[in-house]
Amino acid sequence: MQQSTNNEMNLYFAPLACSLATRIALYEAGADIEYTYVDTDTKRLKDGSNYFEINPMGQVPALCIGHDTLLTENAAILQHVAESFPDAALMPAAPLERARLRQWLGFISTELHKAVFIPLLDPKAAVEVKAYSREKLARRMDVLQHHLTGREFLLNDFSVADAYLVTVLNWGQASGVDIGQWPEVREYYKRLTKRPSIAKGIAEEWAMYQDEQARKAAA
Ligand SMILES: N[C@@H](CCC(=O)N[C@@H](CS)C(=O)NCC(=O)O)C(=O)O
């Protein structure tokens, strides 16, 4: 059931990219919105239009709100979704707990997503860049391992930060990161991927990802 009157949203996404976090948050909220596929290699939509004309960074996620408002940056989009669908309780209410949510969104975005996983995933990243990211990986995963010990979620309850973290941990295999080295992190990931919103989002985007790969291989 949709829990907000704000139903004029369109999420620009790429399969299994960081935009999956927003999809999970929207599924948690029961939001009925549009989803538009972006080929992040060619920066084209399915109808051939140039995505740079929509988002000059050419990145996903981007959330179109109404007809002419574009919100970018996963951390901002996730907080906007949480605030637009308050009944889903995707972010805490108390100021300090909200600050903790932002702390984790910042950590996931800058310390994990951009500093570690993107260079490891990017076939164009130089060997030295990958080595730098690998060197940064252990301390960041150790911090997660320590924090997640004895906890179900990053905060007291499920939040958009969990949607983002599970999205990034989902890149473990593709990036050559064995998250099994951090058992609490692995258990957290395994537990969260059973959550219905996450299982559905990953299954749908995995199928789209395979289609995309097959299409590109055939081209
Ligand atoms: N700072 C952006 C980064 C988003 C980002 O890195 N998106 C990736 C997919 S996970 C992307 O669109 N990559 C294509 C590109 O950078 O050209 C955010 O946090 O939302």
PDB file of C-alpha atoms and ligand atoms in Angstrom:
ATOM      1  CA  MET A   1       0.000   0.000   0.000  1.00  0.00           C
ATOM      2  CA  GLN A   2       1.363   3.395  -0.895  1.00  0.00           C
ATOM      3  CA  GLN A   3       1.908   5.519   2.187  1.00  0.00           C
ATOM      4  CA  SER A   4       2.256   8.977   0.713  1.00  0.00           C
ATOM      5  CA  THR A   5       0.415  11.173  -1.736  1.00  0.00           C
ATOM      6  CA  ASN A   6       3.786  11.849  -3.411  1.00  0.00           C
ATOM      7  CA  ASN A   7       3.458   9.401  -6.295  1.00  0.00           C
ATOM      8  CA  GLU A   8       5.059  11.446  -9.055  1.00  0.00           C
ATOM      9  CA  MET A   9       8.534  10.039  -8.793  1.00  0.00           C
ATOM     10  CA  ASN A  10      10.753   8.414 -11.362  1.00  0.00           C
ATOM     11  CA  LEU A  11      13.939   6.620 -10.382  1.00  0.00           C
ATOM     12  CA  TYR A  12      16.729   6.506 -12.958  1.00  0.00           C
ATOM     13  CA  PHE A  13      18.591   3.292 -12.234  1.00  0.00           C
ATOM     14  CA  ALA A  14      21.046   0.762 -13.627  1.00  0.00           C
ATOM     15  CA  PRO A  15      20.772  -2.932 -12.697  1.00  0.00           C
ATOM     16  CA  LEU A  16      22.628  -3.824  -9.477  1.00  0.00           C
ATOM     17  CA  ALA A  17      24.190  -0.342  -9.288  1.00  0.00           C
ATOM     18  CA  CYS A  18      23.969   1.790  -6.150  1.00  0.00           C
ATOM     19  CA  SER A  19      20.486   2.885  -7.287  1.00  0.00           C
ATOM     20  CA  LEU A  20      19.337  -0.517  -5.978  1.00  0.00           C
ATOM     21  CA  ALA A  21      19.434   1.038  -2.493  1.00  0.00           C
ATOM     22  CA  THR A  22      16.737   3.511  -3.490  1.00  0.00           C
ATOM     23  CA  ARG A  23      14.651   0.776  -5.104  1.00  0.00           C
ATOM     24  CA  ILE A  24      14.818  -1.211  -1.844  1.00  0.00           C
ATOM     25  CA  ALA A  25      13.785   1.866   0.169  1.00  0.00           C
ATOM     26  CA  LEU A  26      10.861   2.476  -2.223  1.00  0.00           C
ATOM     27  CA  TYR A  27       9.773  -1.174  -1.938  1.00  0.00           C
ATOM     28  CA  GLU A  28       9.943  -0.904   1.842  1.00  0.00           C
ATOM     29  CA  ALA A  29       7.710   2.162   1.585  1.00  0.00           C
ATOM     30  CA  GLY A  30       5.260   0.464  -0.765  1.00  0.00           C
ATOM     31  CA  ALA A  31       5.756   3.389  -3.137  1.00  0.00           C
ATOM     32  CA  ASP A  32       4.266   3.077  -6.591  1.00  0.00           C
ATOM     33  CA  ILE A  33       6.672   5.012  -8.814  1.00  0.00           C
ATOM     34  CA  GLU A  34       8.259   4.829 -12.258  1.00  0.00           C
ATOM     35  CA  TYR A  35      11.651   3.211 -12.862  1.00  0.00           C
ATOM     36  CA  THR A  36      13.717   4.224 -15.884  1.00  0.00           C
ATOM     37  CA  TYR A  37      16.663   2.103 -17.046  1.00  0.00           C
ATOM     38  CA  VAL A  38      19.918   3.908 -17.808  1.00  0.00           C
ATOM     39  CA  ASP A  39      22.802   2.353 -19.710  1.00  0.00           C
ATOM     40  CA  THR A  40      25.617   3.869 -17.670  1.00  0.00           C
ATOM     41  CA  ASP A  41      28.197   2.909 -20.335  1.00  0.00           C
ATOM     42  CA  THR A  42      26.529   4.720 -23.231  1.00  0.00           C
ATOM     43  CA  LYS A  43      24.570   7.203 -21.047  1.00  0.00           C
ATOM     44  CA  ARG A  44      21.452   6.413 -23.075  1.00  0.00           C
ATOM     45  CA  LEU A  45      17.929   5.517 -22.025  1.00  0.00           C
ATOM     46  CA  LYS A  46      16.035   2.705 -23.756  1.00  0.00           C
ATOM     47  CA  ASP A  47      14.386   5.226 -26.112  1.00  0.00           C
ATOM     48  CA  GLY A  48      17.849   6.448 -27.133  1.00  0.00           C
ATOM     49  CA  SER A  49      17.678   9.778 -25.325  1.00  0.00           C
ATOM     50  CA  ASN A  50      20.832  11.239 -23.886  1.00  0.00           C
ATOM     51  CA  TYR A  51      20.957  10.779 -20.113  1.00  0.00           C
ATOM     52  CA  PHE A  52      23.493  13.599 -19.738  1.00  0.00           C
ATOM     53  CA  GLU A  53      20.635  15.943 -20.644  1.00  0.00           C
ATOM     54  CA  ILE A  54      18.766  14.667 -17.585  1.00  0.00           C
ATOM     55  CA  ASN A  55      21.670  14.276 -15.171  1.00  0.00           C
ATOM     56  CA  PRO A  56      24.847  16.089 -16.260  1.00  0.00           C
ATOM     57  CA  MET A  57      26.903  13.657 -14.128  1.00  0.00           C
ATOM     58  CA  GLY A  58      25.553  10.723 -16.131  1.00  0.00           C
ATOM     59  CA  GLN A  59      25.245   8.719 -12.919  1.00  0.00           C
ATOM     60  CA  VAL A  60      22.530   6.769 -11.195  1.00  0.00           C
ATOM     61  CA  PRO A  61      20.601   7.083  -8.990  1.00  0.00           C
ATOM     62  CA  ALA A  62      18.695  10.217  -9.925  1.00  0.00           C
ATOM     63  CA  LEU A  63      15.185  10.772  -8.674  1.00  0.00           C
ATOM     64  CA  CYS A  64      12.827  12.909 -10.708  1.00  0.00           C
ATOM     65  CA  ILE A  65      10.167  14.447  -8.471  1.00  0.00           C
ATOM     66  CA  GLY A  66       7.149  15.923 -10.183  1.00  0.00           C
ATOM     67  CA  HIS A  67       8.062  16.917 -13.724  1.00  0.00           C
ATOM     68  CA  ASP A  68      11.030  19.222 -13.330  1.00  0.00           C
ATOM     69  CA  THR A  69      12.883  18.493 -10.093  1.00  0.00           C
ATOM     70  CA  LEU A  70      15.877  16.191 -10.173  1.00  0.00           C
ATOM     71  CA  LEU A  71      17.525  14.966  -7.000  1.00  0.00           C
ATOM     72  CA  THR A  72      20.915  13.266  -7.217  1.00  0.00           C
ATOM     73  CA  GLU A  73      23.317  11.670  -4.716  1.00  0.00           C
ATOM     74  CA  ASN A  74      22.213   8.462  -3.100  1.00  0.00           C
ATOM     75  CA  ALA A  75      22.527   9.750   0.471  1.00  0.00           C
ATOM     76  CA  ALA A  76      20.199  12.675  -0.285  1.00  0.00           C
ATOM     77  CA  ILE A  77      17.751  10.561  -2.296  1.00  0.00           C
ATOM     78  CA  LEU A  78      17.520   7.909   0.418  1.00  0.00           C
ATOM     79  CA  GLN A  79      16.770  10.517   3.066  1.00  0.00           C
ATOM     80  CA  HIS A  80      14.187  12.122   0.817  1.00  0.00           C
ATOM     81  CA  VAL A  81      12.452   8.776   0.271  1.00  0.00           C
ATOM     82  CA  ALA A  82      12.489   8.114   4.033  1.00  0.00           C
ATOM     83  CA  GLU A  83      10.969  11.546   4.708  1.00  0.00           C
ATOM     84  CA  SER A  84       8.397  11.246   1.908  1.00  0.00           C
ATOM     85  CA  PHE A  85       7.061   7.945   3.260  1.00  0.00           C
ATOM     86  CA  PRO A  86       7.210   8.444   7.034  1.00  0.00           C
ATOM     87  CA  ASP A  87       4.928   5.487   7.815  1.00  0.00           C
ATOM     88  CA  ALA A  88       7.650   3.137   6.570  1.00  0.00           C
ATOM     89  CA  ALA A  89       9.939   4.363   9.391  1.00  0.00           C
ATOM     90  CA  LEU A  90      13.066   4.200   7.243  1.00  0.00           C
ATOM     91  CA  MET A  91      14.932   6.748   9.346  1.00  0.00           C
ATOM     92  CA  PRO A  92      14.898   7.414  13.075  1.00  0.00           C
ATOM     93  CA  ALA A  93      13.136  10.443  14.544  1.00  0.00           C
ATOM     94  CA  ALA A  94      15.472  11.525  17.342  1.00  0.00           C
ATOM     95  CA  PRO A  95      18.115  14.113  16.279  1.00  0.00           C
ATOM     96  CA  LEU A  96      21.160  12.161  17.436  1.00  0.00           C
ATOM     97  CA  GLU A  97      19.901   8.945  15.849  1.00  0.00           C
ATOM     98  CA  ARG A  98      19.279  10.886  12.620  1.00  0.00           C
ATOM     99  CA  ALA A  99      22.835  12.167  12.801  1.00  0.00           C
ATOM    100  CA  ARG A 100      23.987   8.543  13.197  1.00  0.00           C
ATOM    101  CA  LEU A 101      22.011   7.639  10.084  1.00  0.00           C
ATOM    102  CA  ARG A 102      23.833  10.401   8.193  1.00  0.00           C
ATOM    103  CA  GLN A 103      27.119   9.187   9.652  1.00  0.00           C
ATOM    104  CA  TRP A 104      26.531   5.726   8.167  1.00  0.00           C
ATOM    105  CA  LEU A 105      25.281   7.084   4.844  1.00  0.00           C
ATOM    106  CA  GLY A 106      28.463   9.186   4.629  1.00  0.00           C
ATOM    107  CA  PHE A 107      30.624   6.195   5.578  1.00  0.00           C
ATOM    108  CA  ILE A 108      29.009   3.878   3.038  1.00  0.00           C
ATOM    109  CA  SER A 109      29.090   6.483   0.285  1.00  0.00           C
ATOM    110  CA  THR A 110      32.605   7.845   0.684  1.00  0.00           C
ATOM    111  CA  GLU A 111      34.592   5.164   2.502  1.00  0.00           C
ATOM    112  CA  LEU A 112      33.102   2.037   0.932  1.00  0.00           C
ATOM    113  CA  HIS A 113      31.253   2.800  -2.292  1.00  0.00           C
ATOM    114  CA  LYS A 114      33.560   5.386  -3.839  1.00  0.00           C
ATOM    115  CA  ALA A 115      36.924   4.758  -2.150  1.00  0.00           C
ATOM    116  CA  VAL A 116      36.945   0.973  -2.263  1.00  0.00           C
ATOM    117  CA  PHE A 117      34.319  -0.733  -4.393  1.00  0.00           C
ATOM    118  CA  ILE A 118      34.114   1.502  -7.469  1.00  0.00           C
ATOM    119  CA  PRO A 119      37.869   1.276  -8.223  1.00  0.00           C
ATOM    120  CA  LEU A 120      37.793  -2.497  -7.643  1.00  0.00           C
ATOM    121  CA  LEU A 121      34.798  -2.897  -9.959  1.00  0.00           C
ATOM    122  CA  ASP A 122      36.004  -0.537 -12.681  1.00  0.00           C
ATOM    123  CA  PRO A 123      37.891  -2.431 -15.421  1.00  0.00           C
ATOM    124  CA  LYS A 124      39.470   0.896 -16.434  1.00  0.00           C
ATOM    125  CA  ALA A 125      40.996   1.531 -12.982  1.00  0.00           C
ATOM    126  CA  ALA A 126      44.781   1.146 -12.990  1.00  0.00           C
ATOM    127  CA  VAL A 127      46.445  -1.645 -11.008  1.00  0.00           C
ATOM    128  CA  GLU A 128      47.889   0.948  -8.588  1.00  0.00           C
ATOM    129  CA  VAL A 129      44.421   2.399  -7.980  1.00  0.00           C
ATOM    130  CA  LYS A 130      43.032  -1.053  -7.234  1.00  0.00           C
ATOM    131  CA  ALA A 131      45.961  -1.739  -4.873  1.00  0.00           C
ATOM    132  CA  TYR A 132      45.228   1.529  -3.046  1.00  0.00           C
ATOM    133  CA  SER A 133      41.561   0.566  -2.649  1.00  0.00           C
ATOM    134  CA  ARG A 134      42.462  -2.938  -1.454  1.00  0.00           C
ATOM    135  CA  GLU A 135      44.751  -1.425   1.141  1.00  0.00           C
ATOM    136  CA  LYS A 136      41.873   0.758   2.394  1.00  0.00           C
ATOM    137  CA  LEU A 137      39.398  -2.126   2.470  1.00  0.00           C
ATOM    138  CA  ALA A 138      40.423  -4.000   5.628  1.00  0.00           C
ATOM    139  CA  ARG A 139      40.121  -1.163   8.146  1.00  0.00           C
ATOM    140  CA  ARG A 140      36.712  -0.153   6.799  1.00  0.00           C
ATOM    141  CA  MET A 141      35.406  -3.722   6.898  1.00  0.00           C
ATOM    142  CA  ASP A 142      36.897  -4.160  10.380  1.00  0.00           C
ATOM    143  CA  VAL A 143      34.901  -1.116  11.517  1.00  0.00           C
ATOM    144  CA  LEU A 144      31.738  -2.695  10.117  1.00  0.00           C
ATOM    145  CA  GLN A 145      32.563  -6.079  11.651  1.00  0.00           C
ATOM    146  CA  HIS A 146      32.998  -4.470  15.064  1.00  0.00           C
ATOM    147  CA  HIS A 147      29.843  -2.369  14.790  1.00  0.00           C
ATOM    148  CA  LEU A 148      27.620  -5.193  13.521  1.00  0.00           C
ATOM    149  CA  THR A 149      28.656  -7.644  16.246  1.00  0.00           C
ATOM    150  CA  GLY A 150      25.495  -8.334  18.238  1.00  0.00           C
ATOM    151  CA  ARG A 151      23.385  -6.016  16.089  1.00  0.00           C
ATOM    152  CA  GLU A 152      20.672  -6.760  13.547  1.00  0.00           C
ATOM    153  CA  PHE A 153      20.937  -3.459  11.676  1.00  0.00           C
ATOM    154  CA  LEU A 154      23.295  -0.479  11.487  1.00  0.00           C
ATOM    155  CA  LEU A 155      20.923   1.470  13.762  1.00  0.00           C
ATOM    156  CA  ASN A 156      18.375   0.033  16.209  1.00  0.00           C
ATOM    157  CA  ASP A 157      15.891  -0.634  13.400  1.00  0.00           C
ATOM    158  CA  PHE A 158      16.094  -1.186   9.653  1.00  0.00           C
ATOM    159  CA  SER A 159      16.846   2.097   7.875  1.00  0.00           C
ATOM    160  CA  VAL A 160      17.829   3.422   4.463  1.00  0.00           C
ATOM    161  CA  ALA A 161      21.459   3.024   5.565  1.00  0.00           C
ATOM    162  CA  ASP A 162      20.929  -0.761   5.595  1.00  0.00           C
ATOM    163  CA  ALA A 163      19.426  -0.562   2.097  1.00  0.00           C
ATOM    164  CA  TYR A 164      22.608   1.194   0.953  1.00  0.00           C
ATOM    165  CA  LEU A 165      25.045  -1.074   2.817  1.00  0.00           C
ATOM    166  CA  VAL A 166      23.525  -4.302   1.509  1.00  0.00           C
ATOM    167  CA  THR A 167      23.652  -2.846  -2.025  1.00  0.00           C
ATOM    168  CA  VAL A 168      27.388  -2.191  -1.689  1.00  0.00           C
ATOM    169  CA  LEU A 169      28.128  -5.548  -0.015  1.00  0.00           C
ATOM    170  CA  ASN A 170      26.282  -7.181  -2.905  1.00  0.00           C
ATOM    171  CA  TRP A 171      29.267  -6.175  -5.079  1.00  0.00           C
ATOM    172  CA  GLY A 172      31.619  -8.385  -3.028  1.00  0.00           C
ATOM    173  CA  GLN A 173      31.905 -11.195  -5.539  1.00  0.00           C
ATOM    174  CA  ALA A 174      32.124  -8.979  -8.632  1.00  0.00           C
ATOM    175  CA  SER A 175      34.850  -6.857  -7.033  1.00  0.00           C
ATOM    176  CA  GLY A 176      36.859  -9.822  -5.718  1.00  0.00           C
ATOM    177  CA  VAL A 177      36.188  -8.925  -2.078  1.00  0.00           C
ATOM    178  CA  ASP A 178      35.544 -11.999   0.050  1.00  0.00           C
ATOM    179  CA  ILE A 179      33.223 -10.607   2.712  1.00  0.00           C
ATOM    180  CA  GLY A 180      33.483 -14.013   4.453  1.00  0.00           C
ATOM    181  CA  GLN A 181      36.696 -12.658   6.004  1.00  0.00           C
ATOM    182  CA  TRP A 182      34.402 -10.573   8.193  1.00  0.00           C
ATOM    183  CA  PRO A 183      31.870 -13.123   9.540  1.00  0.00           C
ATOM    184  CA  GLU A 184      29.564 -10.595  11.215  1.00  0.00           C
ATOM    185  CA  VAL A 185      29.386  -8.627   7.974  1.00  0.00           C
ATOM    186  CA  ARG A 186      28.710 -11.792   5.998  1.00  0.00           C
ATOM    187  CA  GLU A 187      25.936 -12.850   8.405  1.00  0.00           C
ATOM    188  CA  TYR A 188      24.400  -9.354   8.248  1.00  0.00           C
ATOM    189  CA  TYR A 189      24.472  -9.505   4.430  1.00  0.00           C
ATOM    190  CA  LYS A 190      22.963 -13.010   4.342  1.00  0.00           C
ATOM    191  CA  ARG A 191      20.247 -12.014   6.831  1.00  0.00           C
ATOM    192  CA  LEU A 192      19.320  -8.830   5.009  1.00  0.00           C
ATOM    193  CA  THR A 193      19.180 -10.427   1.581  1.00  0.00           C
ATOM    194  CA  LYS A 194      16.299 -12.549   2.932  1.00  0.00           C
ATOM    195  CA  ARG A 195      14.271  -9.434   3.763  1.00  0.00           C
ATOM    196  CA  PRO A 196      11.403  -9.325   1.197  1.00  0.00           C
ATOM    197  CA  SER A 197      12.124  -5.821  -0.198  1.00  0.00           C
ATOM    198  CA  ILE A 198      15.795  -6.679  -0.653  1.00  0.00           C
ATOM    199  CA  ALA A 199      15.252 -10.189  -2.027  1.00  0.00           C
ATOM    200  CA  LYS A 200      12.770  -8.773  -4.558  1.00  0.00           C
ATOM    201  CA  GLY A 201      15.008  -5.856  -5.581  1.00  0.00           C
ATOM    202  CA  ILE A 202      18.088  -8.044  -6.043  1.00  0.00           C
ATOM    203  CA  ALA A 203      16.192 -10.760  -7.933  1.00  0.00           C
ATOM    204  CA  GLU A 204      14.603  -8.256 -10.327  1.00  0.00           C
ATOM    205  CA  GLU A 205      17.803  -6.336 -10.960  1.00  0.00           C
ATOM    206  CA  TRP A 206      19.878  -9.527 -11.289  1.00  0.00           C
ATOM    207  CA  ALA A 207      17.584 -10.623 -14.137  1.00  0.00           C
ATOM    208  CA  MET A 208      17.882  -7.176 -15.754  1.00  0.00           C
ATOM    209  CA  TYR A 209      21.669  -7.255 -15.299  1.00  0.00           C
ATOM    210  CA  GLN A 210      21.920 -10.621 -17.054  1.00  0.00           C
ATOM    211  CA  ASP A 211      19.776  -9.343 -19.930  1.00  0.00           C
ATOM    212  CA  GLU A 212      21.968  -6.269 -20.190  1.00  0.00           C
ATOM    213  CA  GLN A 213      25.170  -8.350 -20.247  1.00  0.00           C
ATOM    214  CA  ALA A 214      23.749 -10.707 -22.905  1.00  0.00           C
ATOM    215  CA  ARG A 215      22.633  -7.737 -25.014  1.00  0.00           C
ATOM    216  CA  LYS A 216      26.049  -6.102 -24.822  1.00  0.00           C
ATOM    217  CA  ALA A 217      27.869  -9.365 -25.571  1.00  0.00           C
ATOM    218  CA  ALA A 218      25.697  -9.854 -28.672  1.00  0.00           C
ATOM    219  CA  ALA A 219      26.188  -6.279 -29.949  1.00  0.00           C
TER     220      ALA A 219
HETATM  221  N1  LIG B   1      28.059  10.413  -5.813  1.00  0.00           N
HETATM  222  C1  LIG B   1      27.060   9.577  -6.449  1.00  0.00           C
HETATM  223  C2  LIG B   1      27.787   8.426  -7.115  1.00  0.00           C
HETATM  224  C3  LIG B   1      26.828   7.502  -7.830  1.00  0.00           C
HETATM  225  C4  LIG B   1      27.591   6.444  -8.619  1.00  0.00           C
HETATM  226  O1  LIG B   1      28.807   6.233  -8.454  1.00  0.00           O
HETATM  227  N2  LIG B   1      26.847   5.765  -9.488  1.00  0.00           N
HETATM  228  C5  LIG B   1      27.454   4.783 -10.367  1.00  0.00           C
HETATM  229  C6  LIG B   1      26.718   3.456 -10.301  1.00  0.00           C
HETATM  230  S1  LIG B   1      26.956   2.686  -8.712  1.00  0.00           S
HETATM  231  C7  LIG B   1      27.372   5.298 -11.784  1.00  0.00           C
HETATM  232  O2  LIG B   1      26.369   5.842 -12.191  1.00  0.00           O
HETATM  233  N3  LIG B   1      28.463   5.116 -12.531  1.00  0.00           N
HETATM  234  C8  LIG B   1      28.570   5.569 -13.888  1.00  0.00           C
HETATM  235  C9  LIG B   1      29.470   6.766 -13.987  1.00  0.00           C
HETATM  236  O3  LIG B   1      30.043   7.218 -12.973  1.00  0.00           O
HETATM  237  O4  LIG B   1      29.633   7.278 -15.098  1.00  0.00           O
HETATM  238  C10 LIG B   1      26.043   9.072  -5.429  1.00  0.00           C
HETATM  239  O5  LIG B   1      26.441   8.846  -4.274  1.00  0.00           O
HETATM  240  O6  LIG B   1      24.858   8.912  -5.773  1.00  0.00           O
END
